[in-house]
Tab-separated table of C-alpha atoms and ligand atoms in Angstrom:
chain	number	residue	atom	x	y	z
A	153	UNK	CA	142.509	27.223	126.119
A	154	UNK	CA	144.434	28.893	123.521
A	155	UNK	CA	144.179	27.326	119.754
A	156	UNK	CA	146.943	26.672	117.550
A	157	UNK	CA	148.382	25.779	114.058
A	158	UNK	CA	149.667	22.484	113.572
A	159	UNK	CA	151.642	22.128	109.793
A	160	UNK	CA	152.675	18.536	109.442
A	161	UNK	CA	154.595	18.420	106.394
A	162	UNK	CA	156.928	15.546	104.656
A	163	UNK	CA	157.381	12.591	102.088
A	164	UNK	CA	154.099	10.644	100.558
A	165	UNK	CA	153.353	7.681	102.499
A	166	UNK	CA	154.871	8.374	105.807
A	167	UNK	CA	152.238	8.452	107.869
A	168	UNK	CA	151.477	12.026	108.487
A	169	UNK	CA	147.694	11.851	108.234
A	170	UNK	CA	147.856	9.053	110.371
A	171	UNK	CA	149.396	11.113	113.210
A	172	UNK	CA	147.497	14.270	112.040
A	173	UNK	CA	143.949	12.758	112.179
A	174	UNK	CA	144.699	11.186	115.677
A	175	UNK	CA	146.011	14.203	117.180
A	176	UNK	CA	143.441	16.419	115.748
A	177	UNK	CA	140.862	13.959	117.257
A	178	UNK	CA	142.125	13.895	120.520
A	179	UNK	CA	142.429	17.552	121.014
A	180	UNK	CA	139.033	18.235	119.544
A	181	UNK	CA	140.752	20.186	116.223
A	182	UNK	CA	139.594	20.289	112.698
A	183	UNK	CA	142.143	18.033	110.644
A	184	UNK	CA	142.243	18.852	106.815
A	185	UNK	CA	144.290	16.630	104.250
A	186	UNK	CA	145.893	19.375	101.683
A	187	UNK	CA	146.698	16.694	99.116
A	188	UNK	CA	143.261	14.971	99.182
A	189	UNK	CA	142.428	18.842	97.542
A	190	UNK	CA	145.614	18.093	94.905
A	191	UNK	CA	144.052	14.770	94.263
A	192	UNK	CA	140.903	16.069	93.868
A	193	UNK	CA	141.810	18.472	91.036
A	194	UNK	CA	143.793	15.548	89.695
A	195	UNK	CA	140.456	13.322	89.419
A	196	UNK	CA	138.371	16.548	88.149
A	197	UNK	CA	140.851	16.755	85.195
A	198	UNK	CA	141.352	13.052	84.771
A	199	UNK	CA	137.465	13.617	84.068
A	200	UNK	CA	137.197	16.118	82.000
A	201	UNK	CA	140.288	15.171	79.250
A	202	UNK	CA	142.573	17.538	80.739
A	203	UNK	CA	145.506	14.954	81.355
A	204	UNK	CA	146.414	13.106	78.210
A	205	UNK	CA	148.943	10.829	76.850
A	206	UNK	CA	150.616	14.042	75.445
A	207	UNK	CA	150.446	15.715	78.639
A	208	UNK	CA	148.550	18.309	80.456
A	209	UNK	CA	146.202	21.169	79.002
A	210	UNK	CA	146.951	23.706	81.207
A	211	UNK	CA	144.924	26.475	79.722
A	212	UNK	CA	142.006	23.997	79.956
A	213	UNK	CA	142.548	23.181	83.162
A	214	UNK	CA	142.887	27.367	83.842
A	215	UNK	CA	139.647	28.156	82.237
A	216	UNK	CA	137.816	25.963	84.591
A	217	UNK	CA	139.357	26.563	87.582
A	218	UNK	CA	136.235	28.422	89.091
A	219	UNK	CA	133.978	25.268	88.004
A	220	UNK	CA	136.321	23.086	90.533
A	221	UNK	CA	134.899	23.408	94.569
A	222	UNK	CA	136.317	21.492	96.619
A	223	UNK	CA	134.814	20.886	100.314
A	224	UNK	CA	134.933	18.421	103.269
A	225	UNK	CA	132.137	17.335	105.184
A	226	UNK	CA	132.124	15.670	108.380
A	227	UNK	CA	131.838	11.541	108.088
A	228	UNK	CA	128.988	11.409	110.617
A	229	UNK	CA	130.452	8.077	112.153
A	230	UNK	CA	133.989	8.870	112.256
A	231	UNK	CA	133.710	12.477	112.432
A	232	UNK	CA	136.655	12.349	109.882
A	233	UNK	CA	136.748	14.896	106.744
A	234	UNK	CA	135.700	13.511	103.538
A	235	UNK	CA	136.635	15.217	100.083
A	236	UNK	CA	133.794	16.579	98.038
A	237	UNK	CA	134.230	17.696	94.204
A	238	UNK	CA	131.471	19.356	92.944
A	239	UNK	CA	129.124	17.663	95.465
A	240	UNK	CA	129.791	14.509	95.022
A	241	UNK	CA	131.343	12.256	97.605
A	242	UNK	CA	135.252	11.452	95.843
A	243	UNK	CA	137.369	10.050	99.137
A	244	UNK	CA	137.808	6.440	97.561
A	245	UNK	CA	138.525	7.460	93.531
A	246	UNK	CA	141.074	10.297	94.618
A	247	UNK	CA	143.402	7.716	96.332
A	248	UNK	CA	143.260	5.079	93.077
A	249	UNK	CA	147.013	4.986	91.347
A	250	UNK	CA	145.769	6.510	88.805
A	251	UNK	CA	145.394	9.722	90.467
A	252	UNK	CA	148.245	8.964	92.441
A	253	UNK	CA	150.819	8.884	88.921
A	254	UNK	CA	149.375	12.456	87.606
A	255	UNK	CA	148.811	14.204	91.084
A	256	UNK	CA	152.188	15.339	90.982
A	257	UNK	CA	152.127	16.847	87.768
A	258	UNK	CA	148.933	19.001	88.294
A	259	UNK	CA	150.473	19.929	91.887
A	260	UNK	CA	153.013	21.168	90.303
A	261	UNK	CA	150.968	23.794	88.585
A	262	UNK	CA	151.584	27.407	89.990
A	263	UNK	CA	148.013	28.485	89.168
A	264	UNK	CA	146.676	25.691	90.481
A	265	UNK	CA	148.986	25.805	94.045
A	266	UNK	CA	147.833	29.592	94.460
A	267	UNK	CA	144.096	28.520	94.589
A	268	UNK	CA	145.008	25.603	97.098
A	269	UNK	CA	146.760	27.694	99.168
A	270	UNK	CA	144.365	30.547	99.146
A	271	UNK	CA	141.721	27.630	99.856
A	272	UNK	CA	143.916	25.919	102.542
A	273	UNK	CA	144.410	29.654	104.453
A	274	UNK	CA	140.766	29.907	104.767
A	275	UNK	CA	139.994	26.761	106.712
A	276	UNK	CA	142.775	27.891	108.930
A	277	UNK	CA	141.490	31.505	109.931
A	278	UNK	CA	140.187	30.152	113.049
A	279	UNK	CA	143.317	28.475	113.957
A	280	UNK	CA	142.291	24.724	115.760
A	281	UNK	CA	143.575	22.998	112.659
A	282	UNK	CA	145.530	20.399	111.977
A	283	UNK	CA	146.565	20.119	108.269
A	284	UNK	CA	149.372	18.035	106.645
A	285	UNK	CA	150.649	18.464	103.060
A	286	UNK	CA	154.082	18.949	101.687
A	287	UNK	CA	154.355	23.153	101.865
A	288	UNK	CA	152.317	23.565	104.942
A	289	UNK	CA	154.860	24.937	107.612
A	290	UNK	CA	156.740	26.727	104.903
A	291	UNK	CA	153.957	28.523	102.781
A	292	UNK	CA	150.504	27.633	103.833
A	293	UNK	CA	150.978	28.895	107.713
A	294	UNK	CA	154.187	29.772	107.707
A	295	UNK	CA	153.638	31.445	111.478
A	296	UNK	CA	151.933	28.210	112.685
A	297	UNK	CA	152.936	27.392	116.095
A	298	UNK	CA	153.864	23.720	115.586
A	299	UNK	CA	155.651	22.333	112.708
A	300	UNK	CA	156.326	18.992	112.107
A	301	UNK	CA	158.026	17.042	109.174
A	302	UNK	CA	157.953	13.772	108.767
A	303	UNK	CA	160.559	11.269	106.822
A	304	UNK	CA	160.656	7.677	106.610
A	305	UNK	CA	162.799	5.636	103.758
A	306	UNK	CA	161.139	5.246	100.411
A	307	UNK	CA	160.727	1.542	100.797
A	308	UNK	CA	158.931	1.280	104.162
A	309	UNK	CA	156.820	4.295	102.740
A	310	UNK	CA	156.142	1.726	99.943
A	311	UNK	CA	155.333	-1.017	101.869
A	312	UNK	CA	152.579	1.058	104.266
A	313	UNK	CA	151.009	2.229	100.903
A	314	UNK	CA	150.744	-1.711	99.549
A	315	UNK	CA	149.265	-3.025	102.799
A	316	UNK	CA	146.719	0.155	102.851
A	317	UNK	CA	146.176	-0.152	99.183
A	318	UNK	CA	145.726	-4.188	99.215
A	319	UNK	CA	142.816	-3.716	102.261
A	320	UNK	CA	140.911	-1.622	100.435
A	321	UNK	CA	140.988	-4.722	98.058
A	322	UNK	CA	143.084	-2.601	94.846
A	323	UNK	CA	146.027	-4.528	93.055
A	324	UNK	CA	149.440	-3.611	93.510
A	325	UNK	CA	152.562	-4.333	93.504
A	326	UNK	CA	155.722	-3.055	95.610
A	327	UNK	CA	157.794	-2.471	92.440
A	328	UNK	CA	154.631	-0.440	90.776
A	329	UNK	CA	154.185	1.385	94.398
A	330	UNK	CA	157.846	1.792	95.038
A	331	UNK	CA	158.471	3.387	91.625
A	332	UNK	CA	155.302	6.002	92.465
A	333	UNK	CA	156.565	7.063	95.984
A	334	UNK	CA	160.377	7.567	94.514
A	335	UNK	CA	159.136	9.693	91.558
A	336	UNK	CA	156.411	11.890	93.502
A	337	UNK	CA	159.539	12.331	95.761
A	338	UNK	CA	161.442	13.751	93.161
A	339	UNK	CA	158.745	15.856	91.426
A	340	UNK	CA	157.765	17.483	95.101
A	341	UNK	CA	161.268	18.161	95.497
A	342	UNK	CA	162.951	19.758	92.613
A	343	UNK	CA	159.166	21.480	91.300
A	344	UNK	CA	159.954	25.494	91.073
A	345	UNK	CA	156.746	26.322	93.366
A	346	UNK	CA	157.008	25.674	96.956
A	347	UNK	CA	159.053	22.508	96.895
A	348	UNK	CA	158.754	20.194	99.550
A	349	UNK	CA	161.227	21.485	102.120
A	350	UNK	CA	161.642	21.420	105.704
A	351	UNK	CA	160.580	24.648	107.530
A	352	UNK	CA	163.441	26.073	109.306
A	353	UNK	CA	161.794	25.903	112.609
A	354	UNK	CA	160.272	22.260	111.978
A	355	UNK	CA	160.715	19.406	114.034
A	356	UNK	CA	161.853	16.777	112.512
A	357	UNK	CA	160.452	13.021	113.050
A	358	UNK	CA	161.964	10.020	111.329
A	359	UNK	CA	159.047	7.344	112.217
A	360	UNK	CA	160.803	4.609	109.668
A	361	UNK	CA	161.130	2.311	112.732
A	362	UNK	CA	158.360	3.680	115.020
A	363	UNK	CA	154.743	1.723	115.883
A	364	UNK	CA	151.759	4.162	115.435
A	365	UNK	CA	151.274	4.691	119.368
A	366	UNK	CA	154.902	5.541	119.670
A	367	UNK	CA	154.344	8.265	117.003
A	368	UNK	CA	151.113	9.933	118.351
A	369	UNK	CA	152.701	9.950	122.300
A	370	UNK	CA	155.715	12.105	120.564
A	371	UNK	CA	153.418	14.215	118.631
A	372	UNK	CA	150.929	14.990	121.728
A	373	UNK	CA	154.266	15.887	123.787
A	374	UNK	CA	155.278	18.214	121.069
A	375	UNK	CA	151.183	19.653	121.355
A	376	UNK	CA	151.456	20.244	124.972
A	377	UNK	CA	154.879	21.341	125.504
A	378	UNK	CA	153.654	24.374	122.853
A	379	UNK	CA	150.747	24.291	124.472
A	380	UNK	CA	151.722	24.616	128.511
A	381	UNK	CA	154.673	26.996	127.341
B	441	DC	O1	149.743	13.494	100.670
B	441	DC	P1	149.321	12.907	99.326
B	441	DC	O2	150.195	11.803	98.854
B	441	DC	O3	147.882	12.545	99.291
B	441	DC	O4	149.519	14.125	98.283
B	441	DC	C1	149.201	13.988	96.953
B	441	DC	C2	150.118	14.837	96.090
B	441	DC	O5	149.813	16.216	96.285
B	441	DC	C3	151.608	14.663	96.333
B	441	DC	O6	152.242	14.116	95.187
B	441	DC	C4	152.133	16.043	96.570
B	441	DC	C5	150.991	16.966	96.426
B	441	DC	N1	150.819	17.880	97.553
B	441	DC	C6	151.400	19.111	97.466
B	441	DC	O7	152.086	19.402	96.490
B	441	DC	N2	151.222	20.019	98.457
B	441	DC	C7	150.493	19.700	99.536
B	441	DC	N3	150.328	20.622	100.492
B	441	DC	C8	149.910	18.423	99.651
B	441	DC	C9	150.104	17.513	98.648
């Protein structure tokens, strides 16, 4: 059977990995989380003094750039990617809030975005990929066969990061949560380098009001239709 491209791109918090990792399960395709590689440079110079209180040192960050390697690996149970930084297992610390209030600062980085991408196009050469991320249908694989983008409202967003947040036993609060989803909003979509935009050949999917099921049945239809056409 032929393999395809599948760019799901949108907001933070609306459930694209959700959809993503279920769909790439079913149809036997890698699935790759683009920000989890954003986050992951986030933590790396959260680590190493690069993000201060006066802001970012960017020719820091530049100068180590080829000491950052970034991989997933296979979670032997759940067959799910996890995210790797230099080797060591990083999944739970690159989703804390404190990542999550700097991540769109460093992904705003044109240096930084080139190396992603260049990363990103790799894992893709083989087509069979599902990947989600804000730029994925418009620079990533700009020819990929399906395209997806995903919106919901900023305060249902909110609310799916709190209840995801609070059972992984963090503390949060909607106000604190809400405030993070608005701004990352606004810095993905006014930053000079590949802002987050619908593809002109996207589909678009408003799930504010949809239950997960209903959400991966449209997505699989979308799969097949490409797929039988
Ligand atoms: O999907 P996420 O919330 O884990 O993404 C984390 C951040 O990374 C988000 O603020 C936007 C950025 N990002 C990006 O700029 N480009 C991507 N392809 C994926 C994520």
């Amino acid at each position: 059977m032929k393999k395809i491209v599948i760019a799901i791109d949108g907001f933070s918090s609306c459930g694209k990995s959700t959809m993503a990792k279920e769909l790439a399960k079913k149809i036997g395709y890698i699935y790759i989380d683009s920000g989890a590689m954003y986050r992951a440079v986030t933590l790396f110079a959260l680590e190493n003094g690069i993000i201060s209180d006066t802001g970012i040192d960017t020719d820091k960050l530049k100068s180590l750039m080829n000491s950052i390697n970034i991989e997933f690996r296979l979670d032997p149970v759940t067959h799910l990617p996890i995210t790797y930084l230099n080797g060591k297992n990083v999944e739970k610390e690159i989703r804390t809030m404190l990542v999550s209030n700097n991540v769109s600062k460093i992904s705003a980085i044109p240096f930084v975005r080139h190396l992603m991408v260049e990363l990103q196009q790799k894992l893709g050469e083989k087509k069979g990929i599902v990947m989600d991320g804000r730029d994925i249908g418009t620079t990533v694989f700009p020819d990929a066969e399906l395209k997806i983008f995903v919106t919901a409202s900023a305060e249902v967003r909110a609310q799916r990061r709190v209840d995801e947040m609070i059972s992984k036993g963090e503390k949060v609060s909607f106000a604190e949560v809400l405030e993070n989803v608005k701004s990352r909003d606004h810095i993905d979509q006014t930053r000079e380098e590949s802002p987050l935009k619908m593809a002109e050949d996207a589909i678009e999917l408003d799930n504010s009001y949809m239950t997960i099921s209903q959400q991966d049945e449209w997505l699989e239809k979308h799969f097949n239709d490409i797929i039988n056409s």
